Coordinates of C-alpha atoms in Angstrom, one line a residue:
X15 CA 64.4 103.1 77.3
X16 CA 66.0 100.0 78.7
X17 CA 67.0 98.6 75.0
X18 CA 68.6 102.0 74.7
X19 CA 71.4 101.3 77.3
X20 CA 71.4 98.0 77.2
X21 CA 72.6 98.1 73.4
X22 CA 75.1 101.0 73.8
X23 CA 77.1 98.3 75.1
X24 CA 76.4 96.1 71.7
X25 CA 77.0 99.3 69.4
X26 CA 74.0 101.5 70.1
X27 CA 72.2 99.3 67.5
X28 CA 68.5 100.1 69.3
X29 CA 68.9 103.7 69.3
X30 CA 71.1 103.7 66.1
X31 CA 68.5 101.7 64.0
X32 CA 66.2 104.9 64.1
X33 CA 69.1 106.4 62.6
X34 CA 69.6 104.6 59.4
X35 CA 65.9 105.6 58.4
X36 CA 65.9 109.1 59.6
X37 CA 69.2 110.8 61.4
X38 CA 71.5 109.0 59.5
X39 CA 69.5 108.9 55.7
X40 CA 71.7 110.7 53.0
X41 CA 68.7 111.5 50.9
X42 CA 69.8 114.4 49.2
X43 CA 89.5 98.6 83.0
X44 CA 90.0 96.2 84.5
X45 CA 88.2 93.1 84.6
X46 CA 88.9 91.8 88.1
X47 CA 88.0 88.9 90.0
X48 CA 85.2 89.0 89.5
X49 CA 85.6 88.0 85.4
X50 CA 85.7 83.3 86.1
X51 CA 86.3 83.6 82.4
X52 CA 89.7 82.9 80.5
X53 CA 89.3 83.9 77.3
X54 CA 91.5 83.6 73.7
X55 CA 92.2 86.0 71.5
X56 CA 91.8 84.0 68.4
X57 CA 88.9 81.5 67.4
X58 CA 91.6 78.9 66.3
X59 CA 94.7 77.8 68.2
X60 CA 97.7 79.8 68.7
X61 CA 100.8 79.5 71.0
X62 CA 100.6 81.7 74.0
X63 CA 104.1 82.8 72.8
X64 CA 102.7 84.8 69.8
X65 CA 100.7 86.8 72.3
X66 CA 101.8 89.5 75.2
X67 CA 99.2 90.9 77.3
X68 CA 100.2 93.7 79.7
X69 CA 99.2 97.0 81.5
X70 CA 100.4 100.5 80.8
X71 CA 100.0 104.1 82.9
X72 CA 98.6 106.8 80.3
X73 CA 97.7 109.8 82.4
X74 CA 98.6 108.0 85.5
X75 CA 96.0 105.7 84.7
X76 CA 96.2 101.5 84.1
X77 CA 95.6 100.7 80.5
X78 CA 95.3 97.3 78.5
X79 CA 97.1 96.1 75.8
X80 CA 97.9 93.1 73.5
X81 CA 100.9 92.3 71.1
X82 CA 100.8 89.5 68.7
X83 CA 103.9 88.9 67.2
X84 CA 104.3 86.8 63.8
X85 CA 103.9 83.1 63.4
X86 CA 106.8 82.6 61.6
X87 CA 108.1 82.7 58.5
X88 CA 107.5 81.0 55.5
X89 CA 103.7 80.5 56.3
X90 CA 102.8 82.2 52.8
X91 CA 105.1 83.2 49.9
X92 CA 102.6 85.7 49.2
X93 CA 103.7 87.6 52.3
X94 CA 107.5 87.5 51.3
X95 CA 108.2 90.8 52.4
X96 CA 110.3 91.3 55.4
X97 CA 110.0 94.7 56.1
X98 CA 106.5 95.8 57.6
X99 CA 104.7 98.1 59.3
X100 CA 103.4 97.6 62.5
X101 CA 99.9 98.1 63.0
X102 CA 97.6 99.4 65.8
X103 CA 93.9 98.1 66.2
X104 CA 91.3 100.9 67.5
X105 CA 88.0 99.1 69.3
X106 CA 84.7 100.9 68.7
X107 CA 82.3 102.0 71.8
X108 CA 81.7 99.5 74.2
X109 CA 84.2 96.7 72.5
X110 CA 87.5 95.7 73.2
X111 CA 90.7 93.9 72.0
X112 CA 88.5 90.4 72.3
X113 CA 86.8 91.5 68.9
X114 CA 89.7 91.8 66.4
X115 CA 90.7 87.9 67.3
X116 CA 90.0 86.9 63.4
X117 CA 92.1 90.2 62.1
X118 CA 95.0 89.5 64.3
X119 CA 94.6 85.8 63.3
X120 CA 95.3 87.2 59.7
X121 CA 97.8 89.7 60.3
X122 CA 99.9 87.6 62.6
X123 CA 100.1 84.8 60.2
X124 CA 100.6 87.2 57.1
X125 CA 103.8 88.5 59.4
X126 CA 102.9 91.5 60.7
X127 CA 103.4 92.6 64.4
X128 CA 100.1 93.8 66.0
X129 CA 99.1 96.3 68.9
X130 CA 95.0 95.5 70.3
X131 CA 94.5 98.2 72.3
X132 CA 91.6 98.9 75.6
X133 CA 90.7 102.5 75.3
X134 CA 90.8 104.4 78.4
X135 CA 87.4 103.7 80.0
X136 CA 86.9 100.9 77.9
X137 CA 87.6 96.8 78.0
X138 CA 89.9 96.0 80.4
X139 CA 91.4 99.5 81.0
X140 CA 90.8 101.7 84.1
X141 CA 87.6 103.8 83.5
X142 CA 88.3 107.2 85.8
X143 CA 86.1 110.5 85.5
X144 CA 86.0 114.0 85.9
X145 CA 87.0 113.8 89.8
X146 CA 90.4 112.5 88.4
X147 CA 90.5 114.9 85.6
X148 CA 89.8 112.8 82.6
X149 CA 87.2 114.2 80.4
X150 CA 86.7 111.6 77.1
X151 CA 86.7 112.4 73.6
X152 CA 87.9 111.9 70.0
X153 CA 91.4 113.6 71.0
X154 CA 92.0 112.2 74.5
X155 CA 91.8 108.6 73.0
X156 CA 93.9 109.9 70.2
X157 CA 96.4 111.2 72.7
X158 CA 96.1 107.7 74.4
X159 CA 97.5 105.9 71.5
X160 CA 100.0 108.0 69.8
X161 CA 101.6 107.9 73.7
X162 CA 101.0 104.1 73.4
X163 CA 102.6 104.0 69.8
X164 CA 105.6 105.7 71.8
X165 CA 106.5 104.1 74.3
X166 CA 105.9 100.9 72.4
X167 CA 108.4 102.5 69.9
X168 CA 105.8 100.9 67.1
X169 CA 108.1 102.1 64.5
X170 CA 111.8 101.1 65.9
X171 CA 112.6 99.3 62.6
X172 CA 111.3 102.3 60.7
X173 CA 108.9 100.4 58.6
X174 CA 106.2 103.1 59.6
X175 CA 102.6 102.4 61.4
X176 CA 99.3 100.9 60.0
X177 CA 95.9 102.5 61.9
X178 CA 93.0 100.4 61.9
X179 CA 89.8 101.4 63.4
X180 CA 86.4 100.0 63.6
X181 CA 83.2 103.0 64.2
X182 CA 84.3 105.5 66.4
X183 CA 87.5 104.4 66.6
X184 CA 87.8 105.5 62.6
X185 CA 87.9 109.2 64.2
X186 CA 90.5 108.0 66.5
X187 CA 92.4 106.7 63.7
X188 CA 92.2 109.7 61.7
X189 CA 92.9 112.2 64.8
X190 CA 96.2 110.1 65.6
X191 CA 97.3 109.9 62.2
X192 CA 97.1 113.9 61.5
X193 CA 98.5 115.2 64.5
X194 CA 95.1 116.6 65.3
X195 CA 94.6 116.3 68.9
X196 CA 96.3 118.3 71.3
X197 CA 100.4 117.6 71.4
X198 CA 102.9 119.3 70.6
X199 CA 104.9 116.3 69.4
X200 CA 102.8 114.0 67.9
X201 CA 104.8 110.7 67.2
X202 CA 102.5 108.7 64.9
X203 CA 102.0 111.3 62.5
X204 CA 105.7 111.5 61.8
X205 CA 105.3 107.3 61.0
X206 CA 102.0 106.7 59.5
X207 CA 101.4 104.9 56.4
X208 CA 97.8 104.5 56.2
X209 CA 94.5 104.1 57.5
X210 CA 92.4 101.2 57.4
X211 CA 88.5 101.8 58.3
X212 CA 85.6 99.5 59.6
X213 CA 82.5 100.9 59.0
X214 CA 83.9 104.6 60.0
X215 CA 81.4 106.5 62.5
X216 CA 80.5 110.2 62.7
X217 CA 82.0 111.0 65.9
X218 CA 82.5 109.9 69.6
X219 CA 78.3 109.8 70.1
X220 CA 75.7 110.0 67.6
X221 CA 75.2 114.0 68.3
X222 CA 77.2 114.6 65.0
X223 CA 74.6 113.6 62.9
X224 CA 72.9 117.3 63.7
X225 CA 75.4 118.7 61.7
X226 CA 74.8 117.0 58.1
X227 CA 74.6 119.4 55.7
X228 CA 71.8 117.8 54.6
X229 CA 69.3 119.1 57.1
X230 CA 67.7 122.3 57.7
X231 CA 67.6 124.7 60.2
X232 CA 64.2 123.3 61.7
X233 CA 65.5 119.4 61.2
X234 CA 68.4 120.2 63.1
X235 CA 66.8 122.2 65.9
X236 CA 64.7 118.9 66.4
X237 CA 67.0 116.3 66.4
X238 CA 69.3 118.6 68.9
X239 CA 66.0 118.8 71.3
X240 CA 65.3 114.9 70.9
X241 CA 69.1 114.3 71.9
X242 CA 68.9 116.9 74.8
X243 CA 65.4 114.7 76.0
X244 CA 67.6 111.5 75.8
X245 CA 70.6 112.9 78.1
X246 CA 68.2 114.5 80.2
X247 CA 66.1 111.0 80.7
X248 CA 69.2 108.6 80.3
X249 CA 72.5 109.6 79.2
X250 CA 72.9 112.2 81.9
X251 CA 71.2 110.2 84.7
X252 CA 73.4 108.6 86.7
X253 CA 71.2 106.7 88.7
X254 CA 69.3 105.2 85.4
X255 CA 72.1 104.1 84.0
X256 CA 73.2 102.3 86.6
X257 CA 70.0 100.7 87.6
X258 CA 70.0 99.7 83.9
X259 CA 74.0 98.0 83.6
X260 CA 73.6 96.4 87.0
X261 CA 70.1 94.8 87.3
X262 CA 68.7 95.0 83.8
X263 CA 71.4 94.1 81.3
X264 CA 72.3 90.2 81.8
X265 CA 74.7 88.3 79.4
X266 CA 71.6 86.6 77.8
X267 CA 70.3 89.6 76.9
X268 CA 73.7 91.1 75.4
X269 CA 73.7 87.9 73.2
X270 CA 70.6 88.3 72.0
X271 CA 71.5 91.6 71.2
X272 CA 75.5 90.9 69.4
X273 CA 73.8 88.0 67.4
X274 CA 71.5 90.7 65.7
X275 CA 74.5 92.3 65.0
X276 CA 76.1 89.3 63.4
X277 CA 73.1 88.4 61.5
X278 CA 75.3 87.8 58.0
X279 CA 77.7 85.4 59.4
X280 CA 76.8 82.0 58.1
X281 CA 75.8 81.2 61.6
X282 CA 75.4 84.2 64.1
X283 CA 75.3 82.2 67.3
X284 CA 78.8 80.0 66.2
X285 CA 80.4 83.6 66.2
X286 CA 78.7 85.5 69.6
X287 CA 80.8 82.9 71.7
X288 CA 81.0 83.6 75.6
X289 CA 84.3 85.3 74.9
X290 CA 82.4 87.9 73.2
X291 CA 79.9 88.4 75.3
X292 CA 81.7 88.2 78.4
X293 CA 84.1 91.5 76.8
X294 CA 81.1 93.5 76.8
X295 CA 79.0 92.7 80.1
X296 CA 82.1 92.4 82.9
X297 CA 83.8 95.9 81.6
X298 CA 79.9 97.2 82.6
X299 CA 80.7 96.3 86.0
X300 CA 83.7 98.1 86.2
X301 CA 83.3 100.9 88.5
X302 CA 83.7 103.9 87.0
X303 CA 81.0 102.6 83.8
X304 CA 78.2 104.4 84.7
X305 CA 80.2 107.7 84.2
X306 CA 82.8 106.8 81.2
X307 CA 78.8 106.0 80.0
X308 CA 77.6 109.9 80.6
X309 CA 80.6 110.9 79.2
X310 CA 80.7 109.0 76.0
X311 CA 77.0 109.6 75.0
X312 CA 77.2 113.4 76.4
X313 CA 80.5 115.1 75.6
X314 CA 81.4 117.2 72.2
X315 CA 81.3 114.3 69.5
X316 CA 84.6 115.9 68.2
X317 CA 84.9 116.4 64.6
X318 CA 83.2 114.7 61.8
X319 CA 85.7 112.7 59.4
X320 CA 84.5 115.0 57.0
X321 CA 86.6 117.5 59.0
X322 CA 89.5 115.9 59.5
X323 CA 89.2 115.5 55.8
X324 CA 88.9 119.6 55.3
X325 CA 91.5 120.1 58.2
X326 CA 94.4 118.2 57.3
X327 CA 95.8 118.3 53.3
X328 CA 97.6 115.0 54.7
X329 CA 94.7 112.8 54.1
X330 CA 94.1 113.8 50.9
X331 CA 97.6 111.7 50.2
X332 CA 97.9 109.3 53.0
X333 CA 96.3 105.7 51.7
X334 CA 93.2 104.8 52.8
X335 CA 91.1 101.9 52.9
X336 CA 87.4 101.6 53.6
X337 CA 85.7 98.4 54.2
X338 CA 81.9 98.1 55.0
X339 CA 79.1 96.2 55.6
X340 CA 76.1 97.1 53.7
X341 CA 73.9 95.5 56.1
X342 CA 75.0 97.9 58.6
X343 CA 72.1 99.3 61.4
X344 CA 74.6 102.0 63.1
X345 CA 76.7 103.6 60.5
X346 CA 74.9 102.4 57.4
X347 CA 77.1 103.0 54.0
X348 CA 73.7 105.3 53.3
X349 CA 74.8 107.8 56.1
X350 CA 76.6 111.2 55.4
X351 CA 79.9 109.5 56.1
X352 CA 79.5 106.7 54.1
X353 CA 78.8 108.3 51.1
X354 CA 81.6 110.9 51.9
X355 CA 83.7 108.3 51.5
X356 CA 82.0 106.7 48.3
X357 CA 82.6 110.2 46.5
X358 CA 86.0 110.0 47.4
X359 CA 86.7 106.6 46.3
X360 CA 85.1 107.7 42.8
X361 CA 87.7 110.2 42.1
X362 CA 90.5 109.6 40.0
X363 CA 93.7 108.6 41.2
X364 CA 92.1 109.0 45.1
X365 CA 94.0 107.4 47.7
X366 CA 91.0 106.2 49.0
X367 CA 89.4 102.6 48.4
X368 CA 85.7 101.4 49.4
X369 CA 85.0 98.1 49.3
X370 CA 81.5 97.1 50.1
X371 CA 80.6 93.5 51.2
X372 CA 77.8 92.3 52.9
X373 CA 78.5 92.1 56.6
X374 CA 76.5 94.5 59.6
X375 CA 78.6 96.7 61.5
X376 CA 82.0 94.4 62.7
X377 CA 82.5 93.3 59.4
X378 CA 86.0 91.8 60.3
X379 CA 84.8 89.6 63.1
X380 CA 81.3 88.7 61.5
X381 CA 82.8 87.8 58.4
X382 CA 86.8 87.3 58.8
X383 CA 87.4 86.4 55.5
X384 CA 86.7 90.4 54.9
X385 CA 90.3 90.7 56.2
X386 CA 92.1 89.7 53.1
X387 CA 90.8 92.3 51.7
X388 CA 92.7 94.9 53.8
X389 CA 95.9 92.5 54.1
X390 CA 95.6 92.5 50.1
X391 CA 95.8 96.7 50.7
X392 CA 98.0 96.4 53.7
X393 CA 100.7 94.5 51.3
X394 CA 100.2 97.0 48.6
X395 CA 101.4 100.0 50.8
X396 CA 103.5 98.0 53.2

């Protein structure tokens, strides 16, 4: 029961790992004073003029974001290309900007201006609840970073947008780059140029997984009564989850728990630095945790990217890459989505790629040199 909070904030990988063998088998805010840390957003040295870290109001409510701009030109020739999109990095659940240090390291020095942002609830941003009428899911996060993308004016040289999203932020991604959230002038739709997923989840919580085609009525009715068990013992229960994030979980325990995550990097611990760490445990303290946590593992899922696929014609032309690790515990390349995705990138003349490499669930911070493969993509489309 503990390992099951605890590890929400490390990716769900506890509760998840059930999943690869059973649920997920395709057989047929702020962190304020109270953070000592000063952390960087890359693992080797930058200037502190490449990065802008600032605050912005979505929904009356304080939000976190980064901007890396360029290193400078003439750092590659094979990066000669002046005009490029922008892109916009979407975290996963429980992660924040800290994690895409070795992707922005990449994109920065390739030439590319890049947006990290803290979901609402998430990282560094404000995490407010019902009483303040926020109720999370796939479209308000979508919402959150087309307005973002706006007022940022991410395509003011009109070189288009890049969307990149790790897990659940893949259905963020793909709700931002359709339209399909609710707006009635959605301004990243009108400017995307594609999609680039991490290891692309089912959904905002793991509830999705009860509508795979490939169960039957009875499998379904008993994985929808084991979730309901689970809210009803954790998820839903306040006062557990909060006994849990504020005198169970302790930083040695979350790195215990990232390292398994990391366990193909050449050296796990050399990668689950403090900086890491310290992004997932002090958002936990946050007030306002213990209910963006309800809401997260509780709330409609949202749609599958199946059905964003069905939904929207404009992903069936839109270029997409897929990059995963095959070592992956949470959404293992074995799941429904996964080999959604593998059927696409078998068809002829899709505009979806797949590349498989062996990395666990943050492929691009695990193993950074898995980011040339979507700068290789990025340039191709850019």
């Amino acid at each position: 029961m503990i390992a099951a909070v605890v590890l929400p904030l490390c990716l769900l990988v506890s509760f998840l790992k059930i999943g690869k063998s059973q649920a997920f088998s395709s057989r047929n805010g702020l962190w304020p004073h109270r953070n000592p840390f000063h952390f960087s957003l890359f693992s080797i040295p930058t200037t502190n003029s490449n990065i802008e870290s600032k605050f912005w109001d979505f929904q009356d409510h304080r939000c976190y974001a980064e901007v890396a701009k360029p290193v400078g030109r003439g750092v590659s020739q094979l990066f000669a290309k002046e005009s490029k999109p922008e892109v916009i990095l979407i975290h996963g659940f429980g992660c924040s900007t800290v994690y895409w240090r070795e992707t922005i390291r990449y994109l920065i020095t390739a030439g590319y201006t890049v947006h990290a942002l803290d979901l609402l609830g998430q990282g560094k941003s404000e995490k407010p609840g019902r009483a303040e009428g926020i109720q999370y899911s796939i479209d308000l996060w979508a919402n959150m970073v087309d307005s973002y993308a706006k007022m940022a004016n991410a395509n003011k040289r009109d070189n288009g947008i890049v969307l990149v999203g790790n897990s659940l932020g893949s259905c963020v991604a793909l709700a931002a780059a359709t339209g399909d959230f609710n707006t009635t002038s959605p301004y990243i739709a009108s400017n995307v140029k594609g999609i680039c997923m991490f290891n692309c989840g089912i959904g905002m919580n793991s509830r999705n997984i009860i509508r795979d085609p490939a169960w039957n009525f009875v499998q379904r009715s008993l994985l929808a009564a084991a979730f309901d068990i689970l809210d009803f013992l954790i998820f839903g229960n306040a006062a557990m989850i909060d006994f849990l994030l504020n005198k169970v979980v302790t930083q040695e325990l979350l790195k215990d728990a990232l390292t398994g995550l990391y366990q193909c990097a050449p050296v796990p611990d050399d990668r689950v630095d403090d900086a890491l760490v310290d992004s997932f445990y002090y958002p936990a303290k946050d007030v306002g945790s213990v209910e963006t946590l309800n809401q997260i593992y509780t709330n409609d899922p949202g749609k599958t990217p199946m059905e964003y696929h069905q939904d929207n014609a404009k992903l069936s032309e839109l270029p997409i890459q897929l990059i995963w690790g095959d070592s992956d515990g949470v959404t293992p390349i074995e799941g429904s989505v996964g080999q959604f995705y593998t059927a696409l990138a078998q068809e002829t003349d899709s505009n979806v790629a797949l590349r498989v490499i062996n990395a666990g669930h943050v492929p691009f911070d695990e193993i950074p040199e898995c980011n040339e493969v979507f700068l290789e993509w990025l340039e191709q489309i850019a």
